[in-house]
Each structure stands twice: as structure tokens, then as C-alpha cells.
Amino acid sequence: MLDRRELCAAVLRDRGPMLCVASLGAAAWDITAIGDGPQNLPLWGGMGGAAMIGLGLALAQPEKPVLVIAGDGEMLMAVGSLATIAHQAPRNLSILVLDNEHYGETGMQTTATRHGTDLVVMAQGAGIARTRRIASLEDAAAFRAEVLAMGGCSFALAKIDPAPKPLVLPPREGAYLQARMREHLLGPAAHTA
């Protein structure tokens, strides 16, 4: 099992224009620990919404790579979104699931992935053609290159160590997080549009 912070750092290193949406909890804390900034949209609520927010962002910003980082609980809640994402198939959208086989935010109850559910197979079944498993930091670097190349919609899953990490919390105000990304993308036009 991989260390989730090391994995996220490997994927976000030298990221260039990559935008990142992170599901609530560990994924949001991990991208913040690596470095908070306007290219990140860490979610504080709305469990199950990260993939669809990422889809909307990818469709709105077709020239920028968009990466959604989500936990297995988040992705299980949003598994239906994979069909919509596969149908839309934006070439610039990638999803990385950090699968610790637990619901980390509600007491570490085991998820279905602990009992045999395979999210990679579910993504394939939804129609996402480019899927992979990440088992090493080298795999993570190869995935980062794939994300940046924007060669098609992709889905990756890494089994991660469920051990807790120190909290590194992003700003709490959702309107602020949305506004700073909007300004990052639109510049001065963000205030007039």
C-alpha cells in the first residue's frame, strides 16, 4: 500500500497548468499539505460531488488538464457519475481514487472495496477506456504524464495505507475557494463576468 501524501505529491509535482478538485477529507488535506493555491479546489462538503465538479471544470476549461482526487467512499457514492463522464469523455479529465478501503471521515468503517468491489472494473464498465492501477511512485509519475498530456479521459486507482496523517486544512469558505479558482482561470474578467 502506498503512502497517500507521497502519492499525491508525485502526481502533483511539476504539474504546470493542472487544475485539481479534491474530495472532502483526506484528499483535500493531502493536496493542501503539498501546497495550497488557486489551482486547487478542495471540497468541504457535498460527498459524492467531486467527479461531477471535475467534469464541469474540464468541459469549461478544455485546454487545461483537470485531475479529480477522491477517496473510495466518495467514488462509491458517485459511481453513477462515471457513466456521464464516459459519455462526455473530455480529453482533459482524469480521476485518481485513493482507496484505503475505509470511510475515513465517519469512523473508519470498511467500504465495499474492502469486500471485493473493484472501482477500476466499474469505471471500465461505465465506458472509461483508459484505466490503470497505481502500485508505485513510478506508476504515479507515469499517470501524471498521462494527465498532463490530455490524451483522453482516464481513471486510476491506488491502494493506500489507511494510517491517519496530520491534518493540513485548506481554507474553509467554499465561496472563497470557488472565487479564487475562478480568478485564477479568468483573471480580471472574473470580476465582470
C-alpha positions as a printed Julia matrix, in Angstrom:
193×3 Matrix{Float64}:
   0.0    0.0     0.0
   1.2    3.48   -0.85
   1.54   6.48    1.43
  -1.21   8.82    0.26
   0.76  12.05    0.77
   3.75  10.7    -1.17
   1.41   9.55   -3.91
  -0.35  12.93   -4.16
   2.99  14.72   -4.16
   4.21  12.51   -7.01
   1.09  13.22   -9.05
   1.05  16.97   -8.37
   4.82  17.55   -8.74
   5.7   19.74  -11.74
   2.0   20.0   -12.52
   2.13  23.02  -14.79
  -1.42  24.19  -15.61
  -3.13  21.18  -13.99
  -6.26  22.02  -12.0
  -7.16  19.75   -9.1
 -10.51  19.03   -7.44
 -10.16  17.05   -4.2
 -12.98  15.32   -2.38
 -13.69  16.19    1.22
 -11.44  14.83    3.92
  -8.1   13.19    3.29
  -7.8   14.12   -0.39
  -8.43  17.8     0.4
  -5.93  17.73    3.26
  -3.33  15.98    1.11
  -3.4   18.48   -1.75
  -3.25  21.29    0.8
  -0.26  19.7     2.55
   1.56  19.63   -0.78
   0.8   23.29   -1.4
  -2.4   25.29   -1.31
  -3.19  27.6    -4.19
  -5.88  28.82   -6.59
  -5.36  25.87   -8.96
  -6.8   23.62   -6.21
 -10.46  23.21   -5.32
 -10.61  21.21   -2.08
 -14.17  20.32   -1.14
 -15.52  20.63    2.38
 -18.91  19.1     1.77
 -21.1   17.51   -0.83
 -19.68  14.0    -0.59
 -20.07  12.36   -3.97
 -19.73  15.59   -5.95
 -16.01  15.76   -6.75
 -16.1   13.81  -10.02
 -19.01  15.83  -11.42
 -17.42  19.12  -10.37
 -14.28  17.93  -12.14
 -16.33  17.1   -15.24
 -17.85  20.58  -15.29
 -14.44  22.18  -14.84
 -12.93  20.03  -17.61
 -15.73  20.95  -20.02
 -15.41  24.64  -19.15
 -11.59  24.63  -19.42
 -10.83  22.23  -22.31
  -7.23  23.41  -22.69
  -6.27  22.68  -19.08
  -5.7   19.26  -17.55
  -8.15  18.57  -14.71
  -7.45  15.98  -12.05
 -10.02  14.8    -9.51
  -8.54  13.15   -6.43
 -11.16  11.25   -4.46
 -11.37   8.65   -1.74
 -13.0    5.28   -2.29
 -16.02   6.26   -0.16
 -16.51   9.38   -2.27
 -16.25   7.42   -5.51
 -18.61   4.7    -4.31
 -21.17   7.39   -3.54
 -20.68   8.87   -7.02
 -20.26   5.7    -9.06
 -23.11   6.74  -11.37
 -21.12   9.8   -12.39
 -18.67   7.52  -14.19
 -21.28   6.81  -16.88
 -21.83  10.53  -17.52
 -18.08  11.17  -17.55
 -17.54   8.3   -20.01
 -20.31   9.64  -22.25
 -18.9   13.18  -22.22
 -15.32  11.84  -22.44
 -13.42  15.1   -22.06
  -9.83  14.51  -23.14
  -8.56  16.65  -20.25
 -10.26  14.91  -17.28
  -8.57  12.32  -15.09
  -9.71  10.76  -11.82
  -7.44   9.3    -9.16
  -9.04   7.27   -6.39
  -7.13   6.92   -3.14
  -8.53   3.62   -1.9
  -7.87   2.91    1.78
 -10.92   0.61    1.95
 -12.44   2.75    4.72
 -14.75   5.69    5.28
 -12.13   7.87    6.92
 -14.43  10.75    7.82
 -17.04   8.78    9.73
 -15.07   6.39   11.91
 -13.07   4.1     9.6
 -15.89   1.72    8.74
 -14.86  -0.53    5.87
 -16.09   0.29    2.38
 -17.24  -2.13   -0.29
 -13.75  -2.05   -1.82
 -12.55  -3.9     1.26
 -15.01  -6.65    0.42
 -14.3   -7.12   -3.29
 -15.85  -4.19   -5.13
 -13.44  -3.07   -7.85
 -13.76   0.58   -8.86
 -11.43   0.14  -11.84
 -13.74  -2.52  -13.26
 -16.71  -0.25  -12.57
 -15.02   2.61  -14.45
 -14.34   0.27  -17.37
 -17.94  -0.91  -17.31
 -19.13   2.71  -17.41
 -17.13   3.15  -20.6
 -13.94   4.89  -19.47
 -11.38   3.36  -21.84
  -8.18   4.48  -20.11
  -7.94   2.88  -16.68
  -4.99   1.85  -14.57
  -3.88   0.74  -11.14
  -1.1    2.65   -9.44
   1.15   0.45   -7.32
   4.3    2.58   -7.06
   5.52   6.17   -7.17
   6.87   5.4   -10.65
   3.32   4.48  -11.7
   2.17   7.78  -10.18
   4.71   9.72  -12.25
   3.55   7.92  -15.4
  -0.05   8.79  -14.53
   0.92  12.46  -14.01
   2.44  12.48  -17.51
  -0.8   10.99  -18.86
  -2.88  13.65  -17.09
  -0.72  16.47  -18.46
  -0.79  15.03  -22.0
  -4.62  15.29  -22.02
  -4.86  12.31  -24.37
  -8.27  11.22  -23.18
 -10.42  10.74  -20.13
  -8.71   8.45  -17.62
  -9.34   6.72  -14.3
  -6.69   5.43  -11.88
  -6.85   3.75   -8.51
  -4.17   3.33   -5.86
  -4.48   1.21   -2.74
  -3.21   3.4     0.08
  -2.23   2.88    3.69
  -5.22   3.78    5.91
  -2.97   5.24    8.63
  -4.01   8.78    9.57
  -1.89  11.79    8.63
  -1.6   15.14   10.37
  -4.4   17.46    9.33
  -3.46  20.25    6.95
  -6.72  22.08    6.4
  -7.48  24.22    3.37
  -9.43  27.45    3.74
 -12.93  26.6     4.97
 -15.04  29.03    2.99
 -16.39  27.39   -0.18
 -17.25  30.7    -1.83
 -13.66  31.86   -1.33
 -12.23  28.63   -2.78
 -14.51  28.88   -5.83
 -13.78  32.58   -6.34
 -10.02  32.19   -6.15
 -10.04  29.41   -8.77
 -12.34  31.48  -10.97
  -9.98  34.44  -10.72
  -7.01  32.16  -11.42
  -8.72  30.98  -14.61
 -10.34  34.19  -15.83
  -8.07  36.92  -14.45
  -9.73  40.37  -14.28
 -12.7   39.07  -16.27
 -13.69  37.05  -13.19
 -14.96  40.26  -11.63
 -17.01  41.38  -14.61
 -18.47  38.14  -15.94
